């Protein structure tokens, strides 16, 4: 069974631009969660989608948004990029509820904002 | 509200020695607790999780953790370290509720294994 895939793996943007990251979950998984990982703040939960609906949301500004498609693939968008958005963005999928079922993480997208 | 504290950003052990990574949590509701491992340039992998069944939880790669409610701890142990155990380890807590899932992660502990 293929694992969680994230594209692109690396991305360089400049301040003010916007970016879209993509995540393909494991086949059959309906829950997709997004996390931001930085040396300063550690791992922080962004949001979780289930059946195309945002079910849970972390404490991030509205510049961070996401969506999930009918095939469970998910995208995350960051608008008006700031230097502090430089981070590793991780996607994780699970069958239903993340805390009841194992989450499988992708390798992440490394975003650098210049 | 919930929080996680991992004591020691770096832990260094010799190959074959006991591994002990400390995690203390606070949670206003019954928690689920997790340990994850992250190897360089990879995502996180679940080692084990506590979901209110047995207090001693066995995970993959010989790791185990014990939930101690009185001490609000969930320390990770392995009897004998292997070079391949060198990685970053994260403890996490989330509400034990099917509807609400917002996890809180510790800052991570880097395990260094010396030959």
Coordinates of C-alpha atoms in Angstrom, one line a residue, chain A residues 10-68:
Chain A
X10 CA 10.8 21.6 -1.5
X11 CA 9.6 25.1 -2.3
X12 CA 11.1 28.6 -2.2
X13 CA 8.9 31.6 -2.3
X14 CA 9.2 35.3 -1.5
X15 CA 7.3 37.4 1.0
X16 CA 3.8 38.3 -0.1
X17 CA 3.4 35.4 -2.5
X18 CA 1.0 32.5 -1.9
X19 CA 1.6 28.8 -2.0
X20 CA -0.4 25.6 -2.3
X21 CA 0.8 22.3 -0.9
X22 CA -0.7 19.0 -1.8
X23 CA -1.2 15.8 0.1
X24 CA -2.4 12.4 -1.1
X25 CA -3.5 10.2 1.8
X26 CA -3.2 6.4 2.0
X27 CA -5.9 4.7 0.0
X28 CA -9.0 4.3 2.1
X29 CA -8.1 7.0 4.6
X30 CA -10.7 9.7 5.0
X31 CA -9.1 12.0 7.6
X32 CA -6.2 14.3 6.6
X33 CA -4.4 16.5 9.1
X34 CA -1.8 19.3 8.5
X35 CA 1.0 20.3 10.8
X36 CA 3.6 23.0 10.8
X37 CA 7.0 22.2 12.2
X38 CA 9.6 24.9 13.0
X39 CA 12.7 24.9 15.2
X40 CA 11.2 27.7 17.3
X41 CA 7.6 26.6 17.8
X42 CA 8.0 22.8 17.3
X43 CA 5.1 20.9 15.9
X44 CA 1.8 22.7 15.7
X45 CA -1.6 21.4 14.5
X46 CA -3.1 23.4 11.6
X47 CA -6.3 21.7 10.7
X48 CA -8.0 18.3 10.0
X49 CA -10.4 17.4 7.2
X50 CA -12.7 14.5 7.0
X51 CA -15.1 13.8 4.1
X52 CA -14.3 17.2 2.6
X53 CA -15.2 19.1 5.8
X54 CA -12.9 20.9 8.1
X55 CA -13.5 19.1 11.4
X56 CA -10.8 20.6 13.6
X57 CA -8.8 23.7 13.5
X58 CA -5.6 24.9 15.3
X59 CA -4.7 28.4 16.2
X60 CA -3.4 29.8 13.0
X61 CA -4.4 33.0 11.2
X62 CA -6.8 33.0 8.3
X63 CA -4.0 33.2 5.8
X64 CA -3.7 29.4 6.3
X65 CA -6.5 27.5 4.7
X66 CA -7.1 24.1 3.3
X67 CA -9.6 21.9 1.5
X68 CA -10.2 18.2 0.9

